[in-house]
PDB file of C-alpha atoms in Angstrom:
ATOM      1  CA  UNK M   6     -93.232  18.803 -20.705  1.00 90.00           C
ATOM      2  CA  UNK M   7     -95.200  19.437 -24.179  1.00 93.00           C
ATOM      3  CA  UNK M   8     -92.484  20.159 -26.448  1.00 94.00           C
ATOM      4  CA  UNK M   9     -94.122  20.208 -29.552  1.00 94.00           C
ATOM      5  CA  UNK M  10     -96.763  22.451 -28.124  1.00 95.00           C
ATOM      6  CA  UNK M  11     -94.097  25.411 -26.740  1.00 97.00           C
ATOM      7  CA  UNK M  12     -92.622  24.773 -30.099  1.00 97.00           C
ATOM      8  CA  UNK M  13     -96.056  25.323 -32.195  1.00 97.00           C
ATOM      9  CA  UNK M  14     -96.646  28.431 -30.115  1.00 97.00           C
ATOM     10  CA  UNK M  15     -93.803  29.796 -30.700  1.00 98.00           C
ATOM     11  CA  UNK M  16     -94.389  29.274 -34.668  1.00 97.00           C
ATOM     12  CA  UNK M  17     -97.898  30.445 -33.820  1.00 97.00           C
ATOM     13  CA  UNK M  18     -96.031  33.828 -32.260  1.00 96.00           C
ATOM     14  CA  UNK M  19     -94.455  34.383 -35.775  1.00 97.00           C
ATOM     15  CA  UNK M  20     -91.306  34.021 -34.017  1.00 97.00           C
ATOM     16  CA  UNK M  21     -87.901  32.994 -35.205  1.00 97.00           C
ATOM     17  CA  UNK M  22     -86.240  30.231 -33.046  1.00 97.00           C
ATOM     18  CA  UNK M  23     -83.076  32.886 -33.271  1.00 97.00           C
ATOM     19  CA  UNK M  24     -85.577  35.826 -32.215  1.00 98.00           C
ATOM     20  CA  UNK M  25     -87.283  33.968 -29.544  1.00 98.00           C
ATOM     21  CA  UNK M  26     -84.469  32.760 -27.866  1.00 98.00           C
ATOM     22  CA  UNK M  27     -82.977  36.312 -28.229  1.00 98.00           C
ATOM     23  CA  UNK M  28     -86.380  38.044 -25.879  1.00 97.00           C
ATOM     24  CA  UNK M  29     -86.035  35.199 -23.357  1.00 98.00           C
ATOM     25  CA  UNK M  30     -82.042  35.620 -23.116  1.00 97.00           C
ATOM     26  CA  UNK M  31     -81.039  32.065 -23.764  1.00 98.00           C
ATOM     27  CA  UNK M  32     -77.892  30.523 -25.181  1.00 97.00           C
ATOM     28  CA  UNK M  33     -79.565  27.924 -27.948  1.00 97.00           C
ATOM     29  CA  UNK M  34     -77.177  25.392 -25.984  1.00 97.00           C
ATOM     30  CA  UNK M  35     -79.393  26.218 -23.179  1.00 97.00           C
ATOM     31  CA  UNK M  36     -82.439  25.870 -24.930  1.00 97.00           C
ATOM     32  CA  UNK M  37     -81.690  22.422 -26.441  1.00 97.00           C
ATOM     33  CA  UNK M  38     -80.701  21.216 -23.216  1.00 97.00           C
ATOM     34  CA  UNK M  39     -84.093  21.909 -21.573  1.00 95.00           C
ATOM     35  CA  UNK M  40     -86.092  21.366 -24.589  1.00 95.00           C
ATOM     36  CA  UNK M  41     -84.565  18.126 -25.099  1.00 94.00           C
ATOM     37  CA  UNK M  42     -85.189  17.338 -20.879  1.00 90.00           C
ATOM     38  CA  UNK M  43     -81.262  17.091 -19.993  1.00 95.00           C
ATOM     39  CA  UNK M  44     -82.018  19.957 -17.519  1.00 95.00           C
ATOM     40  CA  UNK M  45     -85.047  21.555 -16.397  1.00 92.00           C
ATOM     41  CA  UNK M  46     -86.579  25.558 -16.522  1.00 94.00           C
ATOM     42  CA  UNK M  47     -86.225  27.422 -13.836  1.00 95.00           C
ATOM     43  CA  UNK M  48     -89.199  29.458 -12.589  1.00 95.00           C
ATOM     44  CA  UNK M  49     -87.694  32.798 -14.436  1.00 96.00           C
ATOM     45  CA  UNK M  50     -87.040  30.975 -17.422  1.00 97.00           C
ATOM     46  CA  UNK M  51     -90.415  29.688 -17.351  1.00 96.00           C
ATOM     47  CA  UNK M  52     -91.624  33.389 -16.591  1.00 97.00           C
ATOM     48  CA  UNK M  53     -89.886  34.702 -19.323  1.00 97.00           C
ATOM     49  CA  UNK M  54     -91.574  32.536 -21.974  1.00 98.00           C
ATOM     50  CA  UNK M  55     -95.049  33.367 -20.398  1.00 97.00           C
ATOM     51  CA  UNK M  56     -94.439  36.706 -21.034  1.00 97.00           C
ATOM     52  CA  UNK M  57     -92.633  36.782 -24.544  1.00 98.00           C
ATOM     53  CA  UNK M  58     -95.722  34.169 -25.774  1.00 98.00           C
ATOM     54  CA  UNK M  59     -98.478  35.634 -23.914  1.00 97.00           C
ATOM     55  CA  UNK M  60     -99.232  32.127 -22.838  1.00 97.00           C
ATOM     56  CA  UNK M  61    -102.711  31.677 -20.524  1.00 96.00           C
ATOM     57  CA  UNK M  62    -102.519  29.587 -17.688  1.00 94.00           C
ATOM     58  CA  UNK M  63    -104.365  26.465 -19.508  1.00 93.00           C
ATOM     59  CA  UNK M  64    -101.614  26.617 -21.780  1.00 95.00           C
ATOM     60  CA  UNK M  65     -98.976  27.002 -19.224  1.00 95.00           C
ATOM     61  CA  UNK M  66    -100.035  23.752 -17.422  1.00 92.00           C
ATOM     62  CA  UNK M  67    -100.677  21.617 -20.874  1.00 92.00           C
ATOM     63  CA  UNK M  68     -96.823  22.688 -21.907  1.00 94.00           C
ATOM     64  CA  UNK M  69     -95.017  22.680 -18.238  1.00 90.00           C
ATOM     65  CA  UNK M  70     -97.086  20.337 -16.301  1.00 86.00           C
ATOM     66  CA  UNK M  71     -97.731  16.654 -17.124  1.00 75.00           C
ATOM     67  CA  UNK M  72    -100.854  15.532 -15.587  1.00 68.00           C
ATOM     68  CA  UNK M  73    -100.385  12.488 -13.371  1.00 63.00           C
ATOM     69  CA  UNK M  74    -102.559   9.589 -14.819  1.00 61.00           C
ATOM     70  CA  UNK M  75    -103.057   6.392 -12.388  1.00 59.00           C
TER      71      UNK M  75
END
């Protein structure tokens, strides 16, 4: 996961981390847990973040997906 990038779009959304959190209907305790990779997003969760950032799918994969390099 690209946390720095989810975090920069949120920023780039003009969103609080309080407001943001808030839309997506997440305890921050929550949050830091899967931000910080102790547990992972569900598929909602995931959802939910498309739709309160407006995220395309390029973005989606960069900040969800890790490409697998050999």
């Amino acid at each position: 996961m690209n946390t720095s990038m989810l975090l920069a779009e949120i920023k780039l959304k003009g969103l609080s981390m309080g407001e943001f959190l808030k839309r997506i209907q997440m305890l921050r305790g929550t949050w830091s847990k899967k931000i910080n990779g102790v547990s992972e997003f569900k598929q909602s969760e995931i959802n939910d973040i498309i739709s309160v950032l407006g995220l395309s799918n390029e973005k989606v994969i960069s900040i969800f997906f890790n490409p697998k390099v050999s």
